[in-house]
Amino acid sequence: MYKSEQLALSLKHLIETGAWKAHEKLPSLRQQVEISGFSLITVMNAYQELEAQGLIYSKEKLGYFVAENPLQAALAKKVIVNEKIEINSLVFRYLKSIQSEKIIPLGSAFPDSQLLYSPKLMQTLAQQAKYRVGYEQMPSLPPGNYELRKLIAQRYCMQGIPTDPSDIVITSGGLDALNLSLRAMTQAGDYILLQETIFYGAWQAAENLGLKVITIPEHPEHGLDIEAFKKAITSYPIKVCLMMLNSHNPIGFTVSDEIKFELAKLLHQHEIYLIEDDVYEELYYDQKRPLSMKYYDQQNLVLHCSSFSKTLGAGFRVGWVYAGKFSEHIQHLQLMSTISVNSFIQNALVDYLSHRHYEKHLKGLRTTLKRLKNQYYQYLSKNLPENCTVHYYPSGYFLWVTLPEEADSSRIYESMIQNNIGIAPSILFYRENKKQNHIRINCSFEMNETIIQALDLMIVQILEIGLRS
Ligand SMILES: Cc1ncc(COP(=O)(O)O)c(C=O)c1O
């Protein structure tokens, strides 16, 4: 980044945070030279850049002043800086609270394990155990099993994304892939960009690494607000974005190809990296598979993270990152932490994937999830009070429910958990400075009597507690 761009960015920050008010006079060019230590030409270029962006204006012989630009002001309000994040203890307490087998898991992040059960995979595992003579005592070292990486690379190639096995690093699930990628690309104090509402693992990673988080709101229609994105990346020195664009957790939307294309262009123009969390990529209902951002990535700016957790089971702990040129760095970090993934399960997955059992399994899984989600949607839309909205998107297994603004979903969660029913309150997905009136429901469980009773109780709690808060 040029010095003038750097100066322009930091002055922009003063304007957008309100430290410099509309129509306030900026330091003169000479004063700014003294304050910043930059040359006159650098300061002039920075002021001109801010003027070109409509953030300041000049008056002949009087100098520069902060502009009053309603559009900029409105967008600035939407882009939020989260300097200190504290979510780990909350997530820990929440996950502990829903862990017991007696809790009805409407708040779980994982699909019903019965849907993920694949007899063919179990058969493969059993055969491996029986016939492998003296199975490997050595850990599989990074980047992981070559054959498995080859099969994963083939799956990318089939989606029109040229991939070599050396681009792929096998990780201990998708979360490990996200954490390793973020660690490889940032240092404490760096700015990253997250969607305002996002899987709590992303917030946890940011907290662990001491990162400053800029958030942009969801677009009510398109999922991603590309104008807010532009505003954020031109206002802050963002190094990396971590985003979900397919079957977003918790809301559920999938961003259109047109917006993904726009996003890729902006990433390229501003040389910003994207860590794409795509662990629900296989759970689409329509014939057409949504594209990942990797598809649009000509400059190798996208690190695509995924796993088998949502399709075969989170217990296997197998995920991967399409790391490209970051492969070496990520492997170094792995050698200092998780090393790699159980070699036994990697071998079984090689066998399972190469016999195309996975495709058949995925087809059945998608059909069942679609049926279940429709049932839950119908039930909740019919029985929830009129001032609640159930958001339906054709993928995954979550429904995102918006309660009236005055409702507090954490109180509903507290009361439900006393009755051994888990739901996911919105405090897990966005920060406290927003109204907490959303709930995420996992609808991958057959709608039997127990589930219907649980949903009915939730509806009562919403009426009794949520709307009284
Ligand atoms: C959006 C999202 N990303 C990543 C993960 C982590 O996946 P894994 O179990 O493969 O680590 C989850 C798990 O719930 C998730 O919902």
Coordinates of C-alpha atoms and ligand atoms in Angstrom, one line a residue:
M1 CA 0.0 0.0 0.0
Y2 CA 1.3 3.5 -0.9
K3 CA 2.0 5.9 2.0
S4 CA -0.8 8.2 0.7
E5 CA -3.3 5.4 0.7
Q6 CA -2.3 4.5 4.2
L7 CA -2.8 8.1 5.4
A8 CA -6.1 8.4 3.5
L9 CA -7.3 5.2 5.2
S10 CA -6.5 6.4 8.7
L11 CA -8.0 9.9 8.1
K12 CA -11.1 8.2 6.7
H13 CA -11.3 6.2 9.9
L14 CA -11.4 9.6 11.9
I15 CA -14.3 10.8 9.7
E16 CA -16.3 7.6 9.8
T17 CA -16.0 7.1 13.5
G18 CA -17.2 10.7 14.1
A19 CA -13.9 11.9 15.6
W20 CA -14.0 14.5 12.8
K21 CA -17.5 15.9 12.3
A22 CA -19.2 17.1 9.2
H23 CA -17.9 20.5 8.0
E24 CA -15.1 20.5 10.5
K25 CA -11.8 21.9 9.1
L26 CA -9.0 19.4 8.5
P27 CA -5.5 20.3 9.5
S28 CA -3.9 22.3 6.7
L29 CA -1.5 20.4 4.4
R30 CA 1.5 21.8 6.2
Q31 CA 0.1 21.0 9.6
Q32 CA -0.6 17.5 8.4
V33 CA 2.9 17.1 7.2
E34 CA 4.2 18.0 10.7
I35 CA 1.7 15.8 12.4
S36 CA 2.2 12.7 10.2
G37 CA 5.8 13.0 9.3
F38 CA 4.8 12.3 5.6
S39 CA 6.0 14.4 2.8
L40 CA 3.8 17.2 1.4
I41 CA 3.2 15.3 -1.8
T42 CA 2.0 12.2 0.2
V43 CA -0.4 14.4 2.2
M44 CA -1.7 16.1 -0.9
N45 CA -2.3 12.8 -2.6
A46 CA -4.1 11.5 0.5
Y47 CA -6.4 14.6 0.7
Q48 CA -7.1 14.3 -3.0
E49 CA -8.1 10.7 -2.6
L50 CA -10.5 11.5 0.3
E51 CA -11.9 14.3 -1.9
A52 CA -12.4 11.9 -4.8
Q53 CA -14.3 9.6 -2.5
G54 CA -16.6 12.4 -1.4
L55 CA -15.5 12.3 2.2
I56 CA -14.0 15.8 2.3
Y57 CA -14.4 19.0 0.2
S58 CA -12.1 22.0 -0.4
K59 CA -12.9 25.7 -0.2
E60 CA -10.6 28.0 -2.0
K61 CA -8.0 29.6 0.3
L62 CA -9.8 28.1 3.3
G63 CA -8.6 24.5 3.1
Y64 CA -10.3 21.1 3.4
F65 CA -13.5 20.2 5.3
V66 CA -15.3 17.0 6.3
A67 CA -18.2 16.4 3.9
E68 CA -21.7 15.6 4.9
N69 CA -22.6 12.6 2.7
P70 CA -25.8 10.9 3.7
L71 CA -25.0 7.7 1.8
Q72 CA -21.6 7.4 3.3
A73 CA -22.9 8.2 6.7
A74 CA -25.6 5.5 6.5
L75 CA -23.2 2.9 5.3
A76 CA -20.6 3.9 7.9
K77 CA -23.2 3.1 10.5
K78 CA -23.7 -0.4 9.0
V79 CA -20.0 -1.2 9.0
I80 CA -19.1 -2.0 12.6
V81 CA -15.7 -2.3 14.2
N82 CA -15.5 -5.0 16.9
E83 CA -12.1 -4.4 18.6
K84 CA -12.5 -6.7 21.6
I85 CA -14.4 -10.0 21.1
E86 CA -15.3 -12.2 24.0
I87 CA -17.4 -15.2 22.9
N88 CA -15.4 -18.3 23.9
S89 CA -16.9 -18.7 27.4
L90 CA -20.4 -18.2 26.1
V91 CA -20.0 -20.8 23.4
F92 CA -18.4 -23.2 25.8
R93 CA -21.3 -22.8 28.3
Y94 CA -23.8 -23.2 25.5
L95 CA -22.2 -26.3 24.0
K96 CA -21.9 -27.9 27.4
S97 CA -25.6 -27.2 28.1
I98 CA -26.8 -29.1 25.0
Q99 CA -24.4 -32.0 25.2
S100 CA -26.4 -34.4 27.3
E101 CA -28.3 -37.2 25.4
K102 CA -31.5 -36.2 27.2
I103 CA -31.5 -32.8 25.5
I104 CA -33.7 -32.6 22.4
P105 CA -31.1 -31.2 19.9
L106 CA -33.0 -28.5 18.1
G107 CA -30.1 -26.2 18.9
S108 CA -27.4 -28.6 17.6
A109 CA -25.2 -27.6 14.7
F110 CA -25.1 -31.1 13.4
P111 CA -27.7 -33.1 11.4
D112 CA -29.4 -36.1 13.0
S113 CA -26.6 -38.7 13.1
Q114 CA -29.1 -41.3 11.7
L115 CA -29.2 -39.4 8.4
L116 CA -25.4 -39.4 8.2
Y117 CA -25.1 -43.1 8.9
S118 CA -23.7 -44.8 5.8
P119 CA -23.6 -48.6 5.9
K120 CA -21.1 -48.7 3.1
L121 CA -18.7 -46.5 5.0
M122 CA -19.1 -48.7 8.1
Q123 CA -18.4 -51.8 5.9
T124 CA -15.3 -50.2 4.6
L125 CA -14.1 -49.3 8.1
A126 CA -14.8 -52.9 9.3
Q127 CA -12.9 -54.3 6.3
Q128 CA -9.9 -52.1 6.9
A129 CA -9.8 -53.1 10.6
K130 CA -10.0 -56.8 9.6
Y131 CA -7.6 -57.0 6.7
R132 CA -4.9 -54.4 7.3
V133 CA -2.0 -56.2 8.7
G134 CA -0.3 -54.1 11.4
Y135 CA -2.1 -50.9 10.6
E136 CA -0.2 -47.7 10.6
Q137 CA 1.2 -46.7 14.0
M138 CA 2.7 -43.6 12.4
P139 CA 0.6 -40.5 12.2
S140 CA -0.3 -39.4 8.7
L141 CA 1.8 -36.3 8.3
P142 CA 0.7 -33.0 6.7
P143 CA -0.7 -32.5 4.1
G144 CA -2.5 -35.8 4.7
N145 CA -3.2 -38.9 2.7
Y146 CA -2.2 -38.4 -1.0
E147 CA -5.1 -40.5 -2.4
L148 CA -7.7 -38.7 -0.4
R149 CA -6.3 -35.3 -1.5
K150 CA -6.4 -36.6 -5.1
L151 CA -10.0 -37.6 -4.8
I152 CA -10.9 -34.2 -3.2
A153 CA -9.0 -32.4 -6.0
Q154 CA -11.0 -34.4 -8.6
R155 CA -14.2 -33.2 -7.0
Y156 CA -13.0 -29.6 -7.4
C157 CA -12.0 -30.3 -11.1
M158 CA -15.5 -31.6 -11.7
Q159 CA -16.9 -28.3 -10.6
G160 CA -14.7 -26.4 -13.1
I161 CA -12.0 -25.5 -10.5
P162 CA -8.6 -26.8 -11.7
T163 CA -7.0 -28.4 -8.7
D164 CA -3.9 -30.4 -7.9
P165 CA -3.6 -32.7 -4.9
S166 CA -0.8 -30.5 -3.7
D167 CA -3.3 -27.6 -3.3
I168 CA -5.2 -29.5 -0.6
V169 CA -4.3 -29.9 3.1
I170 CA -6.3 -32.4 5.1
T171 CA -7.4 -31.0 8.5
S172 CA -9.1 -32.1 11.7
G173 CA -12.5 -31.0 10.4
G174 CA -13.7 -27.7 9.0
L175 CA -13.0 -25.7 12.1
D176 CA -9.3 -26.7 12.1
A177 CA -9.2 -25.7 8.4
L178 CA -10.6 -22.2 9.2
N179 CA -8.4 -21.7 12.2
L180 CA -5.2 -22.8 10.4
S181 CA -6.0 -20.6 7.4
L182 CA -6.7 -17.6 9.6
R183 CA -3.5 -18.2 11.6
A184 CA -1.5 -18.5 8.4
M185 CA -2.7 -15.2 7.1
T186 CA -3.0 -12.8 10.1
Q187 CA -1.2 -11.5 13.1
A188 CA -2.7 -10.1 16.4
G189 CA -4.2 -6.7 15.8
D190 CA -4.9 -7.2 12.1
Y191 CA -8.3 -6.2 10.7
I192 CA -10.5 -9.0 9.3
L193 CA -14.0 -8.8 7.8
L194 CA -16.8 -11.1 8.9
Q195 CA -20.5 -11.1 8.1
E196 CA -22.5 -9.5 10.9
T197 CA -24.3 -12.8 11.6
I198 CA -22.0 -15.8 11.4
F199 CA -21.1 -19.2 12.8
Y200 CA -19.7 -18.7 16.3
G201 CA -16.5 -20.6 15.3
A202 CA -15.4 -17.5 13.2
W203 CA -15.9 -15.2 16.2
Q204 CA -14.0 -17.6 18.4
A205 CA -11.1 -17.8 16.0
A206 CA -10.9 -14.0 15.9
E207 CA -10.9 -13.8 19.7
N208 CA -8.2 -16.4 20.0
L209 CA -5.9 -14.6 17.5
G210 CA -6.6 -11.1 18.9
L211 CA -7.9 -9.8 15.6
K212 CA -10.0 -6.7 15.0
V213 CA -13.2 -7.5 13.3
I214 CA -15.1 -5.4 10.9
T215 CA -18.6 -6.6 10.2
I216 CA -21.0 -5.9 7.4
P217 CA -24.8 -6.6 7.7
E218 CA -26.6 -9.2 5.7
H219 CA -28.6 -7.9 2.7
P220 CA -32.3 -8.8 3.3
E221 CA -32.7 -10.0 -0.3
H222 CA -29.2 -11.0 -1.6
G223 CA -27.6 -12.3 1.6
L224 CA -24.4 -10.3 1.0
D225 CA -24.5 -6.5 1.0
I226 CA -21.9 -5.7 -1.6
E227 CA -22.2 -1.9 -1.1
A228 CA -21.4 -2.4 2.6
F229 CA -18.6 -4.7 1.6
K230 CA -17.1 -2.1 -0.7
K231 CA -17.4 0.5 2.0
A232 CA -15.7 -1.7 4.6
I233 CA -12.7 -2.6 2.4
T234 CA -12.1 1.0 1.3
S235 CA -12.4 2.2 4.9
Y236 CA -10.3 -0.2 6.8
P237 CA -7.0 -2.0 6.0
I238 CA -8.7 -5.4 5.9
K239 CA -6.3 -8.3 5.3
V240 CA -8.6 -11.2 5.1
C241 CA -12.4 -11.8 4.9
L242 CA -13.9 -15.0 6.4
M243 CA -17.3 -15.6 5.0
M244 CA -20.0 -18.1 4.2
L245 CA -21.8 -17.7 0.9
N246 CA -23.5 -21.1 0.5
S247 CA -26.1 -22.3 2.9
H248 CA -25.1 -19.8 5.4
N249 CA -25.1 -20.8 9.1
P250 CA -27.2 -19.7 10.9
I251 CA -29.5 -17.8 8.4
G252 CA -29.4 -20.3 5.5
F253 CA -29.1 -18.1 2.4
T254 CA -26.9 -18.8 -0.6
V255 CA -25.5 -15.8 -2.4
S256 CA -26.2 -15.6 -6.2
D257 CA -23.5 -16.2 -8.8
E258 CA -23.7 -12.5 -9.9
I259 CA -22.9 -11.2 -6.4
K260 CA -20.1 -13.8 -6.0
F261 CA -18.6 -12.6 -9.3
E262 CA -18.8 -9.0 -8.0
L263 CA -17.2 -10.0 -4.8
A264 CA -14.3 -11.8 -6.6
K265 CA -13.7 -8.7 -8.7
L266 CA -13.4 -6.5 -5.5
L267 CA -11.1 -9.0 -3.8
H268 CA -8.9 -9.0 -6.8
Q269 CA -8.9 -5.2 -7.2
H270 CA -8.0 -4.7 -3.5
E271 CA -5.8 -7.8 -3.1
I272 CA -7.8 -9.1 -0.2
Y273 CA -7.8 -12.8 0.8
L274 CA -11.0 -14.7 1.5
I275 CA -11.3 -17.7 3.7
E276 CA -14.5 -19.3 2.5
D277 CA -16.3 -21.5 5.0
D278 CA -18.2 -24.0 2.8
V279 CA -18.9 -26.9 5.1
Y280 CA -22.6 -27.1 4.0
E281 CA -21.6 -27.0 0.3
E282 CA -23.1 -30.5 -0.5
L283 CA -26.5 -29.8 1.2
Y284 CA -28.3 -27.9 -1.6
Y285 CA -31.7 -29.1 -2.7
D286 CA -31.9 -27.8 -6.3
Q287 CA -30.4 -29.6 -9.3
K288 CA -27.8 -26.9 -9.7
R289 CA -24.9 -27.0 -7.2
P290 CA -24.0 -23.5 -6.0
L291 CA -20.6 -22.4 -7.0
S292 CA -17.9 -21.7 -4.5
M293 CA -15.8 -18.5 -4.5
K294 CA -12.9 -20.7 -5.5
Y295 CA -14.6 -21.0 -8.9
Y296 CA -14.1 -17.2 -9.6
D297 CA -10.7 -17.1 -8.0
Q298 CA -8.1 -16.4 -10.8
Q299 CA -5.5 -14.9 -8.4
N300 CA -5.4 -17.6 -5.7
L301 CA -6.9 -15.3 -3.1
V302 CA -9.5 -17.8 -1.8
L303 CA -8.8 -20.5 0.7
H304 CA -11.7 -22.8 0.5
C305 CA -12.5 -24.8 3.7
S306 CA -14.9 -27.7 3.9
S307 CA -15.3 -31.1 5.7
F308 CA -17.2 -34.3 5.8
S309 CA -18.8 -33.3 9.2
K310 CA -22.2 -32.4 7.8
T311 CA -22.5 -35.3 5.4
L312 CA -20.8 -38.3 7.1
G313 CA -20.4 -37.3 10.7
A314 CA -18.5 -34.7 12.7
G315 CA -17.0 -37.5 14.8
F316 CA -14.6 -38.5 12.0
R317 CA -13.0 -35.1 12.2
V318 CA -11.9 -35.0 8.6
G319 CA -11.9 -31.7 6.7
W320 CA -9.6 -29.9 4.3
V321 CA -8.5 -26.5 3.0
Y322 CA -7.8 -25.7 -0.6
A323 CA -4.7 -23.8 0.5
G324 CA -2.9 -23.3 -2.8
K325 CA 0.2 -21.2 -2.2
F326 CA -0.5 -21.2 1.6
S327 CA -0.1 -25.0 1.7
E328 CA 3.4 -25.0 3.2
H329 CA 2.6 -22.4 5.8
I330 CA -0.5 -24.3 6.9
Q331 CA 1.4 -27.5 7.1
H332 CA 4.0 -25.9 9.4
L333 CA 1.2 -24.7 11.7
Q334 CA -0.3 -28.2 11.7
L335 CA 3.0 -29.7 12.7
M336 CA 2.9 -27.4 15.7
S337 CA -0.7 -28.3 16.6
T338 CA -2.9 -31.1 15.4
I339 CA -0.3 -32.7 13.1
S340 CA -2.9 -34.4 11.0
V341 CA -5.9 -36.6 10.8
N342 CA -6.3 -40.2 11.9
S343 CA -4.8 -42.3 9.1
F344 CA -7.3 -45.1 9.5
I345 CA -10.3 -43.0 8.7
Q346 CA -8.4 -41.3 5.8
N347 CA -7.8 -44.7 4.3
A348 CA -11.4 -45.7 4.7
L349 CA -12.6 -42.4 3.0
V350 CA -10.3 -43.1 0.1
D351 CA -12.0 -46.5 -0.5
Y352 CA -15.5 -45.0 0.1
L353 CA -15.1 -42.0 -2.2
S354 CA -13.4 -44.0 -5.0
H355 CA -16.3 -46.4 -5.2
R356 CA -18.8 -43.5 -5.7
H357 CA -20.8 -44.5 -2.6
Y358 CA -20.6 -40.9 -1.4
E359 CA -22.7 -39.5 -4.3
K360 CA -25.5 -41.9 -3.6
H361 CA -25.4 -41.1 0.1
L362 CA -25.5 -37.4 -0.6
K363 CA -28.5 -37.7 -2.9
G364 CA -30.5 -39.5 -0.2
L365 CA -29.4 -37.0 2.4
R366 CA -30.5 -34.0 0.3
T367 CA -33.9 -35.5 -0.4
T368 CA -34.5 -36.2 3.3
L369 CA -33.3 -32.8 4.5
K370 CA -35.5 -31.1 2.0
R371 CA -38.6 -33.0 3.1
L372 CA -37.9 -32.4 6.8
K373 CA -37.2 -28.7 6.4
N374 CA -40.4 -28.2 4.5
Q375 CA -42.3 -30.0 7.3
Y376 CA -40.8 -27.8 10.0
Y377 CA -41.4 -24.7 8.0
Q378 CA -45.0 -25.5 7.4
Y379 CA -45.5 -26.3 11.1
L380 CA -43.8 -23.2 12.5
S381 CA -45.3 -20.8 9.9
K382 CA -48.7 -22.1 10.9
N383 CA -48.3 -22.1 14.6
L384 CA -46.0 -19.2 15.5
P385 CA -47.6 -15.9 16.3
E386 CA -48.1 -13.7 13.2
N387 CA -45.4 -11.2 14.2
C388 CA -42.7 -13.9 13.9
T389 CA -41.1 -14.7 10.6
V390 CA -39.6 -18.1 9.6
H391 CA -37.0 -17.7 6.9
Y392 CA -36.9 -20.5 4.4
Y393 CA -34.0 -21.2 2.0
P394 CA -33.7 -24.4 -0.1
S395 CA -30.5 -25.9 1.4
G396 CA -29.1 -27.2 4.7
Y397 CA -31.1 -28.0 7.8
F398 CA -31.5 -24.8 9.7
L399 CA -34.5 -22.5 10.0
W400 CA -33.9 -19.0 11.2
V401 CA -36.8 -17.5 13.1
T402 CA -37.2 -13.7 13.6
L403 CA -39.2 -12.8 16.7
P404 CA -40.5 -9.3 17.3
E405 CA -37.8 -6.8 18.2
E406 CA -38.7 -6.7 21.9
A407 CA -38.1 -10.5 22.3
D408 CA -35.0 -11.9 23.9
S409 CA -34.1 -15.3 22.5
S410 CA -31.5 -16.0 25.3
R411 CA -34.3 -15.9 27.8
I412 CA -36.3 -18.4 25.7
Y413 CA -33.2 -20.6 25.4
E414 CA -32.7 -20.5 29.3
S415 CA -36.3 -21.6 29.8
M416 CA -36.3 -24.3 27.2
I417 CA -33.1 -25.8 28.5
Q418 CA -34.8 -26.3 31.9
N419 CA -37.2 -28.5 30.0
N420 CA -34.3 -30.4 28.3
I421 CA -34.9 -28.8 24.9
G422 CA -32.0 -27.0 23.1
I423 CA -32.4 -24.1 20.7
A424 CA -29.7 -21.8 19.4
P425 CA -30.3 -18.2 20.5
S426 CA -28.9 -15.4 18.3
I427 CA -26.3 -14.2 20.9
L428 CA -24.1 -17.1 19.6
F429 CA -24.0 -15.6 16.1
Y430 CA -23.7 -11.9 16.4
R431 CA -22.5 -9.5 19.1
E432 CA -24.4 -8.0 22.0
N433 CA -24.8 -4.6 20.4
K434 CA -27.7 -5.9 18.3
K435 CA -31.2 -6.9 19.3
Q436 CA -31.3 -10.5 20.2
N437 CA -34.5 -11.6 18.7
H438 CA -33.6 -14.6 16.5
I439 CA -33.5 -18.3 17.0
R440 CA -31.9 -21.0 14.9
I441 CA -33.7 -24.4 14.7
N442 CA -32.2 -27.6 13.6
C443 CA -34.8 -29.4 11.5
S444 CA -33.0 -32.5 10.5
F445 CA -34.9 -34.7 13.0
E446 CA -38.0 -36.7 12.0
M447 CA -41.1 -34.8 13.2
N448 CA -42.3 -37.3 15.8
E449 CA -44.4 -36.6 18.9
T450 CA -41.4 -35.6 21.0
I451 CA -40.2 -33.1 18.4
I452 CA -43.7 -31.7 18.0
Q453 CA -44.1 -31.3 21.8
A454 CA -40.7 -29.5 21.9
L455 CA -41.7 -27.1 19.1
D456 CA -45.1 -26.5 20.8
L457 CA -43.3 -25.7 24.1
M458 CA -41.0 -23.3 22.2
I459 CA -44.0 -21.5 20.7
V460 CA -45.5 -21.2 24.2
Q461 CA -42.2 -19.8 25.6
I462 CA -42.0 -17.3 22.8
L463 CA -45.5 -16.1 23.7
E464 CA -45.0 -16.2 27.4
I465 CA -41.4 -15.1 27.9
G466 CA -40.1 -13.8 24.6
L467 CA -42.8 -11.3 24.0
R468 CA -42.9 -10.2 27.6
S469 CA -39.2 -9.3 27.8
Ligands
LIG1 C1 -20.5 -22.9 9.5 C2 -19.6 -23.9 10.1 N1 -18.3 -23.9 9.8 C3 -17.5 -24.8 10.3 C4 -17.9 -25.8 11.2 C5 -17.0 -26.8 11.8 O1 -17.1 -28.0 11.1 P1 -16.3 -29.3 11.5 O2 -17.1 -30.1 12.4 O3 -16.0 -30.0 10.2 O4 -15.1 -28.8 12.2 C6 -19.3 -25.8 11.5 C7 -19.8 -26.8 12.5 O5 -20.9 -26.7 13.0 C8 -20.2 -24.9 11.0 O6 -21.5 -24.8 11.2

